Short mmCIF file of C-alpha atoms in Angstrom, two decimals:
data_model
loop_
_atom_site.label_atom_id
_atom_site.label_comp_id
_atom_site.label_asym_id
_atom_site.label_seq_id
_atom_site.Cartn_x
_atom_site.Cartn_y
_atom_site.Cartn_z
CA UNK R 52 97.40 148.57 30.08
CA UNK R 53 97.37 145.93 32.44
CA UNK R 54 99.80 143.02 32.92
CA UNK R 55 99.00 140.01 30.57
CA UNK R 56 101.50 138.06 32.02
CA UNK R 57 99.10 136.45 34.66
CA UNK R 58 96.57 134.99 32.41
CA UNK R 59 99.12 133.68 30.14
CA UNK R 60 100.46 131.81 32.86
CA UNK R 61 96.86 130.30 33.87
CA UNK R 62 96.27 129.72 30.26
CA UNK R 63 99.61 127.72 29.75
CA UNK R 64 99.27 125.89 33.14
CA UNK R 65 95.96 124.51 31.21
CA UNK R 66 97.60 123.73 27.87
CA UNK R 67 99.93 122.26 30.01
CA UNK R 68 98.08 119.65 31.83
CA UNK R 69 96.14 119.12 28.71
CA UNK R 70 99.54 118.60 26.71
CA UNK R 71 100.59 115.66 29.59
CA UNK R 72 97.44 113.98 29.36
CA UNK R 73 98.26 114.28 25.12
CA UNK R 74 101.71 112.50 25.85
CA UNK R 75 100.24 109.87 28.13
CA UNK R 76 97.36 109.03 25.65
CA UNK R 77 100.38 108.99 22.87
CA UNK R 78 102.66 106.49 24.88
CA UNK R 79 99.55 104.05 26.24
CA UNK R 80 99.05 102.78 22.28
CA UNK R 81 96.72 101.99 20.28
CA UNK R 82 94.38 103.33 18.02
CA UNK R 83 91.71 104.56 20.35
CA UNK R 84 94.90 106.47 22.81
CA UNK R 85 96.02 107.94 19.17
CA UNK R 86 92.30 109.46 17.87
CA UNK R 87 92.03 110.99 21.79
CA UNK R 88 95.49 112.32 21.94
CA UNK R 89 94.87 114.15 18.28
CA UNK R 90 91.62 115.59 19.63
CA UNK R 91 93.58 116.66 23.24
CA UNK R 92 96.36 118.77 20.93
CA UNK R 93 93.35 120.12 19.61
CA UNK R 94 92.06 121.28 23.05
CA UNK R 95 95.69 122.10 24.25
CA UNK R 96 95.16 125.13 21.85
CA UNK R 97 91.64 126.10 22.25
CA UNK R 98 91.23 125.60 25.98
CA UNK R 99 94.35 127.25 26.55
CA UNK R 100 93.97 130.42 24.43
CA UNK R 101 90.71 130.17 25.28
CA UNK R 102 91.13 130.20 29.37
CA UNK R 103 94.49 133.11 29.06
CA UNK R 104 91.75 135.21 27.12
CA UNK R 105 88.60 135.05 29.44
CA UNK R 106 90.76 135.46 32.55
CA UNK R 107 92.41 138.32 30.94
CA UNK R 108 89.41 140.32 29.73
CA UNK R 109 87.15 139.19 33.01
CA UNK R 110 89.75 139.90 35.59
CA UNK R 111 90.21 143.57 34.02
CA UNK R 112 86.88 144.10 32.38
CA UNK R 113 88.33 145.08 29.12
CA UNK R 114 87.30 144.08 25.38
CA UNK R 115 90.30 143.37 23.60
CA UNK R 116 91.06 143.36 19.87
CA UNK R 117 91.50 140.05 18.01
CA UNK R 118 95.45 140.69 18.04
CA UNK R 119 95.87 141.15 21.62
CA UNK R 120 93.14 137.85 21.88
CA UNK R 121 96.38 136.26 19.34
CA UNK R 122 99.06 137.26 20.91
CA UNK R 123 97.49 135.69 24.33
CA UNK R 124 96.85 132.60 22.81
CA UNK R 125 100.08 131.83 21.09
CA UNK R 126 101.91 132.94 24.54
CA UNK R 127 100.27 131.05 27.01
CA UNK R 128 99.74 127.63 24.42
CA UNK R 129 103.56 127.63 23.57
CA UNK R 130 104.38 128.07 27.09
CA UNK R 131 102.30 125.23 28.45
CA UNK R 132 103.54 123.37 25.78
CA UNK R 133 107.01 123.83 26.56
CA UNK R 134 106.41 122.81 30.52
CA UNK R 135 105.28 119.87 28.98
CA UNK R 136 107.59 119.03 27.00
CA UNK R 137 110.36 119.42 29.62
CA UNK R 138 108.08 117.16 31.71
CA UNK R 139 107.59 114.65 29.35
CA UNK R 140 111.44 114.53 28.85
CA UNK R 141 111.84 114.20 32.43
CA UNK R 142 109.22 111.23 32.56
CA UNK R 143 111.20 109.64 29.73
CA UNK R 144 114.55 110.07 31.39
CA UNK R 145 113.43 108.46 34.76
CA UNK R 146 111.85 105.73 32.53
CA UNK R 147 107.97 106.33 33.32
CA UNK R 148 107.26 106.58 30.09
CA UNK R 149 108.78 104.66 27.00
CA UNK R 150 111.72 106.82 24.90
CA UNK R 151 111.38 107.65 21.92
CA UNK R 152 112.71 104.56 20.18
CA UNK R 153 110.45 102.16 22.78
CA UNK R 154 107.22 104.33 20.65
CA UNK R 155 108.05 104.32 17.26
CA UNK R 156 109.29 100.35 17.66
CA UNK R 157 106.24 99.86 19.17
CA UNK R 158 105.08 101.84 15.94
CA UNK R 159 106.25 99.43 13.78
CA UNK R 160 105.30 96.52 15.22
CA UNK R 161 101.53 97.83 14.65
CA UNK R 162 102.04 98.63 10.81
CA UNK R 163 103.28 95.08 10.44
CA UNK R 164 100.26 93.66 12.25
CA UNK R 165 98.30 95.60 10.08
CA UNK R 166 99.77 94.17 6.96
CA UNK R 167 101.54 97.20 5.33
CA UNK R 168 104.44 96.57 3.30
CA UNK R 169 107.78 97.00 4.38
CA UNK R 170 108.72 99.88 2.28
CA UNK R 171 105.46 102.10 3.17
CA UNK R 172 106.54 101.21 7.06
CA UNK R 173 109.85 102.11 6.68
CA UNK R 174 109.27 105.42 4.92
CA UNK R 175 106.43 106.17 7.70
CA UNK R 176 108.32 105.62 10.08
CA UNK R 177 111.42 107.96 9.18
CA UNK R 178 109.21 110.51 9.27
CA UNK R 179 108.39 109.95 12.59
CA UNK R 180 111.95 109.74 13.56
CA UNK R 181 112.81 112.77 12.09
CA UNK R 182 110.00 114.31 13.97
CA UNK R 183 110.87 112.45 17.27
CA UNK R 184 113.59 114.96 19.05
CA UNK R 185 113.91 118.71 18.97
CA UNK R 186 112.72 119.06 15.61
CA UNK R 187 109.26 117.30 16.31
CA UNK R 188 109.37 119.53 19.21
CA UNK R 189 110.28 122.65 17.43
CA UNK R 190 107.47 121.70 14.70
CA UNK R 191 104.71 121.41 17.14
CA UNK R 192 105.66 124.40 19.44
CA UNK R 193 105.61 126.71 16.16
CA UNK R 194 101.97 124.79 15.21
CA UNK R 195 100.66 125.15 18.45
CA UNK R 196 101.64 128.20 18.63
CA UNK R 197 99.82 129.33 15.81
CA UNK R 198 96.34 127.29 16.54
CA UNK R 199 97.01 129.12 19.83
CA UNK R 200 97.21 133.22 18.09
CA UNK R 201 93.42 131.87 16.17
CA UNK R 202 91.92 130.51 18.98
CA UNK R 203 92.99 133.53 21.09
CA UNK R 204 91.47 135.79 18.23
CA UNK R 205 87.89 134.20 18.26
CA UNK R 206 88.25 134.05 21.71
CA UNK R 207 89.15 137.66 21.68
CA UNK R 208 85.35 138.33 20.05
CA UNK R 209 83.19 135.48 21.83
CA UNK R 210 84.62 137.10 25.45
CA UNK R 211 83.28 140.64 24.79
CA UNK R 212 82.29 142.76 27.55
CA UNK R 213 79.38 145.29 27.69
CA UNK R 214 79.24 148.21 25.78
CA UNK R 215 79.48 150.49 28.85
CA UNK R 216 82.91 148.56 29.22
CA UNK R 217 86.95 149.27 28.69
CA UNK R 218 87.81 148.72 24.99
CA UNK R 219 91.59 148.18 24.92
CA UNK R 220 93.35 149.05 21.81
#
């Protein structure tokens, strides 16, 4: 069987770069930088299953099963993830991009221009303090992760080689 751990590494250096450009849609505000950084974390997963899978199953001519096609996916998405995470920490630290409080003030200061009343903000925005540090971090590497194993699955089928092909079990 050959060595997976190549295309996991191209398909987390995607998710990766994909993940950054998340974060710096996330930290630029407003509501236009929030829709595009939800549809990015989508992409993080797809495009980076999605790339671990095809270079996997091109480079060695193989079809793989939809488990292996999982198993890709949720490696190389949580590992790009996690470079980006330590990169985004590292951004914060050397203050290129706000902290953590800087975003969810800046948070609040938007759900009080938009009216909402105090109690709604201030249970909103617990939430999203609670979900701020390792936990939020935790919580999206273990989501990610999973979108990752599913989009490596269909990937798995859609990157099929010919019949006259390896079929790895």
């Amino acid at each position: 069987m050959p060595s997976k751990s190549r295309s996991v590494l191209i398909g987390a250096g995607v998710a990766a770069v994909l993940a950054l450009i998340q974060v710096v849609l996330t930290v630029s505000g407003g509501t236009a930088g929030q829709y595009l950084s939800s549809l990015v974390c989508c992409l993080v997963a797809i495009l980076g299953a999605g790339t671990a899978v095809w270079h996997y199953t091109s480079a060695n001519r193989l079809t793989i099963p939809a488990g292996t096609g999982a198993g890709l996916g949720a490696a190389a998405v949580a590992a790009g993830y996690l470079v980006a995470y330590v990169v985004g920490e590292v951004l914060q630290a050397l203050g290129v991009t706000p902290s953590d409080a800087e975003i969810i003030a800046r948070s609040r200061q938007q759900l009080v221009d938009q009216g909402m009343d105090p109690a709604q903000i201030d249970q909103g925005l617990q939430m999203a303090e609670m979900l701020s540090g390792p936990l939020g971090a935790a919580v999206s590497l273990l989501m990610l992760a999973v979108l990752g194993a599913v989009a490596g699955a269909i990937a798995a089928a859609v990157f099929k080689r010919g019949e006259g092909e390896d079929y790895e079990v």
